[in-house]
PDB file of C-alpha atoms in Angstrom:
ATOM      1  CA  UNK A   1     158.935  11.106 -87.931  1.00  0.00           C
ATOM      2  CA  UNK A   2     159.102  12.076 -91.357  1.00  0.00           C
ATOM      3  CA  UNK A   3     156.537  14.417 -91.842  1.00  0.00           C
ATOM      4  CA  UNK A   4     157.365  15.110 -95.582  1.00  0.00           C
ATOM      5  CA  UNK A   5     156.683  11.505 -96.026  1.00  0.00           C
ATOM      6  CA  UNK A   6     153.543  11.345 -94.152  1.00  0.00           C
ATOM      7  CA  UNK A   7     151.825  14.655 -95.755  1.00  0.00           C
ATOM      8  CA  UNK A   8     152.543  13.279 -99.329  1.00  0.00           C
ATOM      9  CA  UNK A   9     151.442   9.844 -98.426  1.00  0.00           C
ATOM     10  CA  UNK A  10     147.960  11.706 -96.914  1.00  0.00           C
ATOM     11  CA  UNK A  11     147.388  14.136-100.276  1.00  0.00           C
ATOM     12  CA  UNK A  12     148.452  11.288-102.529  1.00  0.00           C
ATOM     13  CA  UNK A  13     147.446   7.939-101.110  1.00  0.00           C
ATOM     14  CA  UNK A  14     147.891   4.590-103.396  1.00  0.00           C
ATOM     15  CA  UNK A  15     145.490   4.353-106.405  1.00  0.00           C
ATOM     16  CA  UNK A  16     144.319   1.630-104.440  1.00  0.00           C
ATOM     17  CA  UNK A  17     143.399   3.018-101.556  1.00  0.00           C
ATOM     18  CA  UNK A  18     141.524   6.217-103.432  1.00  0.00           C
ATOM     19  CA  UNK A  19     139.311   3.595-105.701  1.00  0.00           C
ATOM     20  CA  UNK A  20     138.129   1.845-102.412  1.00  0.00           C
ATOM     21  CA  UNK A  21     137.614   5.761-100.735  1.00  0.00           C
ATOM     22  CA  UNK A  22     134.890   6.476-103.789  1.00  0.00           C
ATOM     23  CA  UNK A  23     132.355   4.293-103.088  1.00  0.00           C
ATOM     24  CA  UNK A  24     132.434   4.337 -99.082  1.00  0.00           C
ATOM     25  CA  UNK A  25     132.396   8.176 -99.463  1.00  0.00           C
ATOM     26  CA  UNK A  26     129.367   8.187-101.611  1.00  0.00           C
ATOM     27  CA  UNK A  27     127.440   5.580 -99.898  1.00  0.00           C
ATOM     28  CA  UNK A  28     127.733   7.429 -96.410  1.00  0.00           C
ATOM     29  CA  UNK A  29     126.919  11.253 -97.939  1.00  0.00           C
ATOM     30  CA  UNK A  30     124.037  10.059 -99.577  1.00  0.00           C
ATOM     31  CA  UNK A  31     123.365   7.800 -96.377  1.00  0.00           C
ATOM     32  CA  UNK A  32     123.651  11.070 -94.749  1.00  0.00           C
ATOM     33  CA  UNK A  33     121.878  13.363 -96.794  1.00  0.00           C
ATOM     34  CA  UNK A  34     118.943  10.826 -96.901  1.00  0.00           C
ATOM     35  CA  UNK A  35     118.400   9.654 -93.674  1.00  0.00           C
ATOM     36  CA  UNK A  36     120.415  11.785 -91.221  1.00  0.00           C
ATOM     37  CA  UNK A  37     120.681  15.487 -90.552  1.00  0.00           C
ATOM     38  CA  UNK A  38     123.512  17.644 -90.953  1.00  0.00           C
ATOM     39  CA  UNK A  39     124.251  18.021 -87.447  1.00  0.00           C
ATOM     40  CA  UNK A  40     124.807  14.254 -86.550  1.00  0.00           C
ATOM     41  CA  UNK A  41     128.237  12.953 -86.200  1.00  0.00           C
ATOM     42  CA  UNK A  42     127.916  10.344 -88.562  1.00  0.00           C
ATOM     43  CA  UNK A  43     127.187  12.902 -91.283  1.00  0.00           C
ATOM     44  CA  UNK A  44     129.820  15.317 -90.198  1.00  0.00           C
ATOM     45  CA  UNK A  45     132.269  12.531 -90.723  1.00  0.00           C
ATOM     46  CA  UNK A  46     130.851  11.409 -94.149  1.00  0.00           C
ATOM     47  CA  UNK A  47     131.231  15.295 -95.035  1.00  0.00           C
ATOM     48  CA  UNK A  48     135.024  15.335 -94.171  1.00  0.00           C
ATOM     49  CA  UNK A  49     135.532  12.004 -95.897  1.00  0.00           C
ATOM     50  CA  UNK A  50     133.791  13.153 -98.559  1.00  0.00           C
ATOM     51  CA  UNK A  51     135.340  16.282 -98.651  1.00  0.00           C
ATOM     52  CA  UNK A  52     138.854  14.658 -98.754  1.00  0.00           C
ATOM     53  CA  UNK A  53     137.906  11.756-100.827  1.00  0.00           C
ATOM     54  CA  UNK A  54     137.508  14.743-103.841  1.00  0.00           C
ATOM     55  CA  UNK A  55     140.685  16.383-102.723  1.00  0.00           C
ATOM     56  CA  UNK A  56     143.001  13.484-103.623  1.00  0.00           C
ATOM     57  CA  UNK A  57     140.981  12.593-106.601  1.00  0.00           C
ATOM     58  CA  UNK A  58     141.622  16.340-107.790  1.00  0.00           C
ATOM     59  CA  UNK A  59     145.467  15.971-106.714  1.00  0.00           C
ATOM     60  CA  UNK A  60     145.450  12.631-109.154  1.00  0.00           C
ATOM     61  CA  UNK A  61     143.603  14.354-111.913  1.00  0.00           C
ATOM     62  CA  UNK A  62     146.787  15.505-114.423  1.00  0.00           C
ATOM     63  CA  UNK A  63     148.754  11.844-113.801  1.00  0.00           C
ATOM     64  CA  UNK A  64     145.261  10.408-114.884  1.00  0.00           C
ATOM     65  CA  UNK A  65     144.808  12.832-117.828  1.00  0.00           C
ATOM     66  CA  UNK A  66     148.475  11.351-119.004  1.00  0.00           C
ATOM     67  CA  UNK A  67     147.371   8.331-118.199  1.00  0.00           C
ATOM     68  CA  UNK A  68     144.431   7.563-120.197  1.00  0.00           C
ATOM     69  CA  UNK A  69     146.390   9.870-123.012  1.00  0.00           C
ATOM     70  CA  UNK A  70     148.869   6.861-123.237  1.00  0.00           C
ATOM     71  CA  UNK A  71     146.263   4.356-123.127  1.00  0.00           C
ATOM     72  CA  UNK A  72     144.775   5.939-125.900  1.00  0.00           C
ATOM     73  CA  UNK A  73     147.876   6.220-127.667  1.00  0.00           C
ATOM     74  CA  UNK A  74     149.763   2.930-127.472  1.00  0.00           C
ATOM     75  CA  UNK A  75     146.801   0.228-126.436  1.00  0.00           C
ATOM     76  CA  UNK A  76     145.695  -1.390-129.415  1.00  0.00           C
ATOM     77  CA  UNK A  77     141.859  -1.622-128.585  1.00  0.00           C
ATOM     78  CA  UNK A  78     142.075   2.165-127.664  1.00  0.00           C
ATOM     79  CA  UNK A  79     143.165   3.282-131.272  1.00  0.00           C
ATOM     80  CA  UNK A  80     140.456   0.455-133.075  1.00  0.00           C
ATOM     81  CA  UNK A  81     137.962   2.481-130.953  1.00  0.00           C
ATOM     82  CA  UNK A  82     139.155   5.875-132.147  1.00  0.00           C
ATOM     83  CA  UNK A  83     140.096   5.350-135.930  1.00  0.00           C
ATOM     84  CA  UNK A  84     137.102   3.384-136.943  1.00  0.00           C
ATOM     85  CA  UNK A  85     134.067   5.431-136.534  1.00  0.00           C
ATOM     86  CA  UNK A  86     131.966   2.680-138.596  1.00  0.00           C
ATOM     87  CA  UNK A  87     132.743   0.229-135.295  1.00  0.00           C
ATOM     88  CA  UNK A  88     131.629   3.682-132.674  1.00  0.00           C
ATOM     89  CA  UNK A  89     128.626   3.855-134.927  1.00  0.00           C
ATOM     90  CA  UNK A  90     127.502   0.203-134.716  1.00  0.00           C
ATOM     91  CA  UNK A  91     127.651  -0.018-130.924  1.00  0.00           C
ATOM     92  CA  UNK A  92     126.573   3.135-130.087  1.00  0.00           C
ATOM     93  CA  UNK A  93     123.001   1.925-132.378  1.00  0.00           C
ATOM     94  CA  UNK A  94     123.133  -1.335-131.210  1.00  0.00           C
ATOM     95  CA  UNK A  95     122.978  -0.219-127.672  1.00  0.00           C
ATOM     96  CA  UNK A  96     120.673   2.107-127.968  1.00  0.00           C
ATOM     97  CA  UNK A  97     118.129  -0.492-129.805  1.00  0.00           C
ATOM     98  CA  UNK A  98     118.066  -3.036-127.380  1.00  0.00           C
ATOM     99  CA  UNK A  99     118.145  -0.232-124.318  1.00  0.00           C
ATOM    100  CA  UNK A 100     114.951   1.300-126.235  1.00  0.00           C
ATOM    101  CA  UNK A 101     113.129  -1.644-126.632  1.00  0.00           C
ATOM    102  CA  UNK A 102     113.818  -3.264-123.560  1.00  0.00           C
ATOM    103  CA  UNK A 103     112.508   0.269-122.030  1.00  0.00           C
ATOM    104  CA  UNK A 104     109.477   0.091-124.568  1.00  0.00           C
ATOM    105  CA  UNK A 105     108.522  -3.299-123.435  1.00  0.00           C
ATOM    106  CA  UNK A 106     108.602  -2.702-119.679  1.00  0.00           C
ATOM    107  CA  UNK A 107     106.050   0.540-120.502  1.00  0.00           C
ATOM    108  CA  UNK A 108     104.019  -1.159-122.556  1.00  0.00           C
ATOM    109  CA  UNK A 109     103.375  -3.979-119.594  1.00  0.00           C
ATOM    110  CA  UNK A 110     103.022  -1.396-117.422  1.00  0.00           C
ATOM    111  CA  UNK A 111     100.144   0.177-119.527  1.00  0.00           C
ATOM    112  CA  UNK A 112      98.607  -3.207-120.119  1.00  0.00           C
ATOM    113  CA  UNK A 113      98.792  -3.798-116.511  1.00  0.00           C
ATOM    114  CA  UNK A 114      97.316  -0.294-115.588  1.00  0.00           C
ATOM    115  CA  UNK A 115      95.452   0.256-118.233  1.00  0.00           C
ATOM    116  CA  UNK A 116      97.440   3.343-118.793  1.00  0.00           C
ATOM    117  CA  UNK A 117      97.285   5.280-122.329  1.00  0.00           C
ATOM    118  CA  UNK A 118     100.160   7.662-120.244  1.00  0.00           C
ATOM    119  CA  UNK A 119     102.612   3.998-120.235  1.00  0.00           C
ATOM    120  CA  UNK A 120     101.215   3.324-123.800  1.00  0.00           C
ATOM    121  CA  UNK A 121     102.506   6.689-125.191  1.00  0.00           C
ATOM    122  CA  UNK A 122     105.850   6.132-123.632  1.00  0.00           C
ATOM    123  CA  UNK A 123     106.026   3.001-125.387  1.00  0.00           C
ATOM    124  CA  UNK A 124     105.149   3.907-128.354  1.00  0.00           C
ATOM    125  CA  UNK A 125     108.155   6.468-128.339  1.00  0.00           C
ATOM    126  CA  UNK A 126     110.796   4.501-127.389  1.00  0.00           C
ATOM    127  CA  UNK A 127     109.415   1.366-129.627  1.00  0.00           C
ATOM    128  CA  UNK A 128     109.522   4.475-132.553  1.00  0.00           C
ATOM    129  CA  UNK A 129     113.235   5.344-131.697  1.00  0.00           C
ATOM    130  CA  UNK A 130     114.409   1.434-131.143  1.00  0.00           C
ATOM    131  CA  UNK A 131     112.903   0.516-134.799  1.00  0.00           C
ATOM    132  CA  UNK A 132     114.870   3.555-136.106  1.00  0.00           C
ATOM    133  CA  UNK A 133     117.959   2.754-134.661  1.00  0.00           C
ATOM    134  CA  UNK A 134     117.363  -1.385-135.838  1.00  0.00           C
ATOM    135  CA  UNK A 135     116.575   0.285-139.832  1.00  0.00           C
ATOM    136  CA  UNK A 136     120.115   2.006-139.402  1.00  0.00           C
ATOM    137  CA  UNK A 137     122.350  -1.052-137.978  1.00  0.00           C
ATOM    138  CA  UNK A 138     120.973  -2.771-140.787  1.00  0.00           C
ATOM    139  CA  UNK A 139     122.425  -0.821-143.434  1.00  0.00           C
ATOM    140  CA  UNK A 140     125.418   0.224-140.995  1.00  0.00           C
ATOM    141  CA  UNK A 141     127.020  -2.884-140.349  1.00  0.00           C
ATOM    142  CA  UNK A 142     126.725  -4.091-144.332  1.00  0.00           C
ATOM    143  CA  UNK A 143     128.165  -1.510-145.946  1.00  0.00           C
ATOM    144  CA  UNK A 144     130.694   1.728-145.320  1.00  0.00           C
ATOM    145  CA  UNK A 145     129.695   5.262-144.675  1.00  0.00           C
ATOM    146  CA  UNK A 146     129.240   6.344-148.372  1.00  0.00           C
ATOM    147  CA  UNK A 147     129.617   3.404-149.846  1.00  0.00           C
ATOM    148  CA  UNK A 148     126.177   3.214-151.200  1.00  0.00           C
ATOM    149  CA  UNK A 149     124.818   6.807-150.890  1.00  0.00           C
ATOM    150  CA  UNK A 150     121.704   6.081-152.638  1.00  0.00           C
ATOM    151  CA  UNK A 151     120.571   3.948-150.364  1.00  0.00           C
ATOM    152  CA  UNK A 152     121.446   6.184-147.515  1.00  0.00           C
ATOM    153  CA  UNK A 153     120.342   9.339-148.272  1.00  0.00           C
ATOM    154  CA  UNK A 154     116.182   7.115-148.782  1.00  0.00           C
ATOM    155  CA  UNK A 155     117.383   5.580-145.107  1.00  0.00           C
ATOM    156  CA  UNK A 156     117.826   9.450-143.867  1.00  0.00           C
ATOM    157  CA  UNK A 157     114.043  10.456-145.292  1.00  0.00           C
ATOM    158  CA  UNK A 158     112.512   7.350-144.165  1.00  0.00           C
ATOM    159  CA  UNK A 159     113.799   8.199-140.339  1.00  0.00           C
ATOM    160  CA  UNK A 160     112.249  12.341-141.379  1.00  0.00           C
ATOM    161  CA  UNK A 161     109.270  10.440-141.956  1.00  0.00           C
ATOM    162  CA  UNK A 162     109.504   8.248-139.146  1.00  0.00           C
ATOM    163  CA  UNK A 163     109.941  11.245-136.853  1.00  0.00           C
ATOM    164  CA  UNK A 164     107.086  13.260-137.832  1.00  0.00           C
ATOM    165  CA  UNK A 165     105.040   9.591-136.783  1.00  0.00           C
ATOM    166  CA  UNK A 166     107.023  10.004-133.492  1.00  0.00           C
ATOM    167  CA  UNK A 167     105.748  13.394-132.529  1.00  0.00           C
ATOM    168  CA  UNK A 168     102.415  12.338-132.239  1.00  0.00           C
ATOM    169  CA  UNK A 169     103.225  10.050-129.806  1.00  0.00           C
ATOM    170  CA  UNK A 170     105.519  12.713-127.957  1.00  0.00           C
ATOM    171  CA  UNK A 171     102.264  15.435-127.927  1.00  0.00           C
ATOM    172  CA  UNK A 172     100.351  12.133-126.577  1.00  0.00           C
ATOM    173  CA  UNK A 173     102.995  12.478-123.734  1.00  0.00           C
ATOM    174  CA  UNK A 174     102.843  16.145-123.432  1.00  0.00           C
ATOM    175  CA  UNK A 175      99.519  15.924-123.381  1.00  0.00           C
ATOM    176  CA  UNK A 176      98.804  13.548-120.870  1.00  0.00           C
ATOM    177  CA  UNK A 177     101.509  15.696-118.622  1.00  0.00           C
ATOM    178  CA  UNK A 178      99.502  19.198-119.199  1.00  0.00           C
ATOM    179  CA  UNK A 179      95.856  17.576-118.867  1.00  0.00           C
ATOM    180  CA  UNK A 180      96.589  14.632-116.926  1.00  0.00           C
ATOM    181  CA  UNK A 181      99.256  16.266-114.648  1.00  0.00           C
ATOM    182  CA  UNK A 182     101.257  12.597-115.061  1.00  0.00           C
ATOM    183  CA  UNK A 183     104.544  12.720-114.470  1.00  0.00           C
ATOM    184  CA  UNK A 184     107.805  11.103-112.546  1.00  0.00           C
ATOM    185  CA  UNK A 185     108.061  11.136-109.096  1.00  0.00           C
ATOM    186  CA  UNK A 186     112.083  10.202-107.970  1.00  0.00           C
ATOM    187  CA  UNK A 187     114.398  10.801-104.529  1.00  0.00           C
ATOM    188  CA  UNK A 188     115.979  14.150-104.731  1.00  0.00           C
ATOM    189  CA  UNK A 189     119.459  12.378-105.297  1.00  0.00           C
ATOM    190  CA  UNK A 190     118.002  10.173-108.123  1.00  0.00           C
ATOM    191  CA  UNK A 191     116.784  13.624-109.867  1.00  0.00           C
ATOM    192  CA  UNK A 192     119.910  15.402-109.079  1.00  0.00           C
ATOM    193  CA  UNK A 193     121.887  12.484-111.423  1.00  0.00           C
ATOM    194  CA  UNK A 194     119.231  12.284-113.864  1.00  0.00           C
ATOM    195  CA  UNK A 195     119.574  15.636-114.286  1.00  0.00           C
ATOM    196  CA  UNK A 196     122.948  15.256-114.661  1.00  0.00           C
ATOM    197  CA  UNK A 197     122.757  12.352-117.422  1.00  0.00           C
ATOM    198  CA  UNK A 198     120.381  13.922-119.165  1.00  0.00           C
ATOM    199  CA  UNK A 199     122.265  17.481-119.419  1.00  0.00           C
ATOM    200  CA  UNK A 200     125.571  15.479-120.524  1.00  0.00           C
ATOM    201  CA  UNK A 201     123.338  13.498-122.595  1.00  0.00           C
ATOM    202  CA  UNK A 202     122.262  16.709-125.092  1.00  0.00           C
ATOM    203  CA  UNK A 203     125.632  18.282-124.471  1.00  0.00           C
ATOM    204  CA  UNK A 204     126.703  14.837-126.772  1.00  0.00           C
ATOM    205  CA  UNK A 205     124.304  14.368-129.080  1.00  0.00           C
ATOM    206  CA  UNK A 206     124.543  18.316-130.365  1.00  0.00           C
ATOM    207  CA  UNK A 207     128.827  17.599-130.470  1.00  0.00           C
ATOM    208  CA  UNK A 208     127.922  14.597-132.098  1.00  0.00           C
ATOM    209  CA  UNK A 209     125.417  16.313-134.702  1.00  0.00           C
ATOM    210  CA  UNK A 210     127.653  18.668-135.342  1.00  0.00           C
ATOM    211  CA  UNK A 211     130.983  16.430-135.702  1.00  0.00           C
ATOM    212  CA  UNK A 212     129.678  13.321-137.168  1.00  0.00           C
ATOM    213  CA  UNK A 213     128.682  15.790-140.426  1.00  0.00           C
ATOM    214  CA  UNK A 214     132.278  15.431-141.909  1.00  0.00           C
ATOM    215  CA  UNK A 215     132.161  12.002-142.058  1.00  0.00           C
ATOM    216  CA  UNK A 216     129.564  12.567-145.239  1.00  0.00           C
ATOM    217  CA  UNK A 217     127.376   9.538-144.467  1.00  0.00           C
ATOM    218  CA  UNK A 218     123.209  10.413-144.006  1.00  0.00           C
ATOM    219  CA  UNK A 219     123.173   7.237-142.000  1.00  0.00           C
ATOM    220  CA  UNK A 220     125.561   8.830-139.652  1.00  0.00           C
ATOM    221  CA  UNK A 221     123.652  11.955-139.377  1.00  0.00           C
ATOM    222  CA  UNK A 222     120.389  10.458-139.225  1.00  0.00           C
ATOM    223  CA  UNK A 223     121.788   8.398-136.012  1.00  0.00           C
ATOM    224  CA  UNK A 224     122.817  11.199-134.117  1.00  0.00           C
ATOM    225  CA  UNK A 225     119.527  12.900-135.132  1.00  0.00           C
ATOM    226  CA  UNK A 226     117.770   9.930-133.178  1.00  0.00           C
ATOM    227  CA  UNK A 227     120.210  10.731-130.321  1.00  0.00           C
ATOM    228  CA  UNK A 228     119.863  14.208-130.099  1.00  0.00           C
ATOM    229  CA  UNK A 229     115.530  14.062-130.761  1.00  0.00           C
ATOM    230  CA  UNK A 230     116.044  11.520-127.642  1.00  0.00           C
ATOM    231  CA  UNK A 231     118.081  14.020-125.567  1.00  0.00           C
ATOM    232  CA  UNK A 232     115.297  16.745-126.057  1.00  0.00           C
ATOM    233  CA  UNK A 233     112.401  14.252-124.862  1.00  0.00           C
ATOM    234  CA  UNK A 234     114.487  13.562-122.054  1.00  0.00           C
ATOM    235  CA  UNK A 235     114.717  17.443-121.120  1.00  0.00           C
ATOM    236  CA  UNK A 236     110.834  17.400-121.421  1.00  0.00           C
ATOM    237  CA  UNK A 237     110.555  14.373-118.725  1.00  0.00           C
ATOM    238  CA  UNK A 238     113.433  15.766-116.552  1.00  0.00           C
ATOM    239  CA  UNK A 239     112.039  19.190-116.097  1.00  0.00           C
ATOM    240  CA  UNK A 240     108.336  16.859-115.893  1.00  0.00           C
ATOM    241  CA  UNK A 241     110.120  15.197-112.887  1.00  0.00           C
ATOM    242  CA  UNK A 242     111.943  18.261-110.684  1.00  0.00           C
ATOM    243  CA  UNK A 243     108.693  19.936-110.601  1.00  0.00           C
ATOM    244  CA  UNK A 244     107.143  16.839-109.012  1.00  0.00           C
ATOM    245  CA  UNK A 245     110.027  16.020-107.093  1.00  0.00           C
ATOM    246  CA  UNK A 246     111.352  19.719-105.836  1.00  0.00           C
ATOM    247  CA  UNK A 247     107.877  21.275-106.053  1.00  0.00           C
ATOM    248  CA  UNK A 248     107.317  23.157-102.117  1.00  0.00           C
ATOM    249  CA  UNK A 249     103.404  23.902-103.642  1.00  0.00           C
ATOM    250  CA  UNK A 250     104.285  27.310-104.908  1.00  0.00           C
ATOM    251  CA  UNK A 251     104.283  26.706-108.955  1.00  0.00           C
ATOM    252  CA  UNK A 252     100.260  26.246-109.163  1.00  0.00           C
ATOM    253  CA  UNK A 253      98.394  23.572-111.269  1.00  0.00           C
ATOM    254  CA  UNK A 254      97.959  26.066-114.174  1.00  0.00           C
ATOM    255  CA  UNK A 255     101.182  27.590-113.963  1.00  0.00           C
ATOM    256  CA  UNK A 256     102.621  24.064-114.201  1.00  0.00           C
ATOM    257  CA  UNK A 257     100.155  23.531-117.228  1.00  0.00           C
ATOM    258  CA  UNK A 258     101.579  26.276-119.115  1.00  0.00           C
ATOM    259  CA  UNK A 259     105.237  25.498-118.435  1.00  0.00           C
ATOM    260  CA  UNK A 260     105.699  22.054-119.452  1.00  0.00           C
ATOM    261  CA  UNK A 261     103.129  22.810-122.715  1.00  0.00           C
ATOM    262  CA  UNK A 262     105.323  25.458-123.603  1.00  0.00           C
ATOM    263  CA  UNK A 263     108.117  23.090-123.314  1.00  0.00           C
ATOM    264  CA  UNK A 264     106.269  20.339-125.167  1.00  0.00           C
ATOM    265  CA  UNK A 265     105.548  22.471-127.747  1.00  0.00           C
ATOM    266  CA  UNK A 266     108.671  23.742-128.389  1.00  0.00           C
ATOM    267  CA  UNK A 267     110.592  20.678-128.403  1.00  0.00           C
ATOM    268  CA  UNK A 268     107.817  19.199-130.924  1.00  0.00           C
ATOM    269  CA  UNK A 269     108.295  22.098-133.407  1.00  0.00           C
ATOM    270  CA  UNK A 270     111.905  21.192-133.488  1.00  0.00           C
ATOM    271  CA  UNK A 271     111.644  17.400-134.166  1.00  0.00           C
ATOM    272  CA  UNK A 272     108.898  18.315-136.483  1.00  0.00           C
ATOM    273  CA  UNK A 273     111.782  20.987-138.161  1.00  0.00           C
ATOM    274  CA  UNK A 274     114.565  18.664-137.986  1.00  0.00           C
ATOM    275  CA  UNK A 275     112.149  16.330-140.072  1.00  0.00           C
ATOM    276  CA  UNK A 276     111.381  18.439-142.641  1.00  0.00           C
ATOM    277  CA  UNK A 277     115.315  19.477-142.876  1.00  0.00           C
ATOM    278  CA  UNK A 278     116.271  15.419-143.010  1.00  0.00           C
ATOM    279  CA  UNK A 279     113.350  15.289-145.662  1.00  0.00           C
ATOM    280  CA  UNK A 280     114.314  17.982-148.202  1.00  0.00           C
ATOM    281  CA  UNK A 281     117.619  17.401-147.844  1.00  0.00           C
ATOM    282  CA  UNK A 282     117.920  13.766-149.179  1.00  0.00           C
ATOM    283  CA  UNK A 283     114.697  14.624-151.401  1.00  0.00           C
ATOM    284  CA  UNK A 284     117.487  17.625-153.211  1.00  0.00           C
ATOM    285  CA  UNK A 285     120.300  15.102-152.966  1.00  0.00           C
ATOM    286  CA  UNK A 286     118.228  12.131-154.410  1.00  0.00           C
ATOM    287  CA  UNK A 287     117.027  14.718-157.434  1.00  0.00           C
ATOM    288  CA  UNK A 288     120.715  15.767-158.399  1.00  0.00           C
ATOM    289  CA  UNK A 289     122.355  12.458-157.958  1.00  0.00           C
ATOM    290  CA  UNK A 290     119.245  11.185-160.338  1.00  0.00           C
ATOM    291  CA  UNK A 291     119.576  14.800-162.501  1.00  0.00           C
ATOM    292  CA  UNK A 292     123.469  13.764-162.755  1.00  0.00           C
ATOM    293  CA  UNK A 293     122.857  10.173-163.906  1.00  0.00           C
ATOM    294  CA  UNK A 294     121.314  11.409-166.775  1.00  0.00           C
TER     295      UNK A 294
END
C-alpha cells in the first residue's frame, strides 16, 4: 500500500470532493449544535468532519489565492470588473436600492398589519436610504465620475440634507428600542453570522470611504457615505439583537436602557456630523467653482 499516496490523497482530496464536504459539514455542526448535545455520537462525528473539512480547505488556501490571482488577471470579465469603477459603482447602488426597498416594503406591511410605529420607523429608514441610492444611479449611470461636477457636488448636499431627515427616523428607532424595549429576537447561529456580516459590512464601507476619495467624484463619496451610515445602523440593531438573543437576565431593564441610548446617540451624532461635513463641503466647492467662473 502506498501510504505516501494515500496521506496526500486524505490532506488534499479532489476540489470536488472538498466543495461537496462544505455544506454536509455545516449542515450537521449546526444540526448538532442546535438540536443535539456535545456528547452524542452524531455530534462528535460532525465535530471531526468539521474539524477536517477546515483542515483541507486551509491546505488548498495558497493554490486558491493563485488561483483567483489568475482569474483576475487573464479573464476578461474579471479585469471589466476591476478597471471600471463607474460599472462597481452602478451595481453596487443598484443593488442596494432594490434590497432597501424591497426591505422597506416588507416593514412597512408589517406595521400596517400590526399597527406598529416600531415597523413604520424601520421603513421609513430603509425607504430614506433606497431613494438616496435611486437619486445617485440616476446621475451615475448618465454621466462619468467628474464629468459634470456641478451637478455632483448639489447631488452630495442634497444626500447631507437627506441624512439629517434620516436621523429622525433612526432616533424614532432608538427610541422605540430604549422606551419600548423592541428589538430582534434570532437563533444564536443566525446572530453569530449577522454579527459577522454586519462587522465585515463596516470594515467595507470605512475602506471604501476612505479609497473611493481618489477617484474625485462627490457622487462616489456620497455612495459610500450611504453605505457606511447603513453599516453603523446595522451595529445599533446587531448589538439591539445579542442582548435579546444572548441575554442570561443579568444586564437589567435600565442598564439595557442606557446602553443601547448611548449607542443610539452616538451613532446619530455621527450621521448628523457626516451631514454637516457632506454639506459644507460641496456648499465651499459650489462657492469657488462659482467665485472662479467669474
Amino acid at each position: 500500500m502506498d501510504w505516501k499516496r494515500l496521506g496526500r490523497a486524505f490532506l488534499f482530496p479532489h476540489i470536488a470532493v472538498m466543495i461537496i464536504l462544505l455544506p454536509i459539514s455545516v449542515f450537521f455542526l449546526v444540526y448538532s449544535m442546535v438540536y443535539l448535545g456535545t456528547e452524542s455520537v452524531i455530534a462528535i462525528l460532525s465535530y471531526l468532519l468539521s474539524a477536517y473539512t477546515l483542515t483541507v480547505w486551509c491546505f488548498r488556501l495558497p493554490y486558491l489565492i493563485r488561483l483567483f490571482g489568475r482569474i483576475r488577471k487573464e479573464n476578461k470579465y474579471a479585469l471589466i470588473w476591476q478597471n471600471d469603477t463607474r460599472l462597481r459603482v452602478k451595481l453596487s447602488l443598484y443593488g442596494g436600492f432594490i434590497w432597501n426597498g424591497a426591505y422597506a416594503l416588507l416593514q412597512l406591511c408589517m406595521g400596517i398589519w400590526h399597527k406598529s410605529y416600531w415597523f413604520g420607523s424601520l421603513a421609513c429608514y430603509y425607504l430614506s436610504l433606497a431613494l438616496m441610492r435611486f437619486y445617485l444611479v440616476c446621475h451615475t449611470k448618465k454621466h462619468k465620475p467628474g464629468e459634470m461636477m456641478a451637478a455632483e457636488l448639489k447631488k452630495y448636499r442634497s444626500c447631507g440634507v437627506a441624512f439629517l431627515v434620516m436621523n429622525l427616523f433612526i432616533s424614532l428607532m432608538v427610541f422605540f428600542m430604549v422606551y419600548w424595549n423592541r428589538s430582534f429576537e434570532h437563533h444564536e447561529i443566525t446572530t453569530i453570522a449577522l454579527a459577522a456580516y454586519t462587522f465585515t459590512s463596516l470594515t467595507l464601507a470605512i475602506i471604501n470611504t476612505v479609497k473611493y476619495r481618489k477617484y474625485n467624484s462627490p457622487v462616489y463619496s456620497a455612495s459610500k457615505a450611504i453605505s457606511l451610515a447603513s453599516a453603523t445602523v446595522s451595529v445599533l440593531t446587531l448589538e439591539s439583537t445579542m442582548l435579546t438573543t444572548f441575554g442570561d437576565g443579568t444586564m437589567s431593564l435600565t442598564g439595557r436602557r442606557i446602553l443601547l441610548g448611548l449607542s443610539g446617540g452616538v451613532i446619530c451624532i455621527f450621521i448628523i456630523l457626516m451631514a454637516v461635513y457632506m454639506i459644507r463641503r460641496s456648499n465651499k466647492k459650489i462657492r469657488l467653482a462659482k467665485a472662479g467662473e467669474k
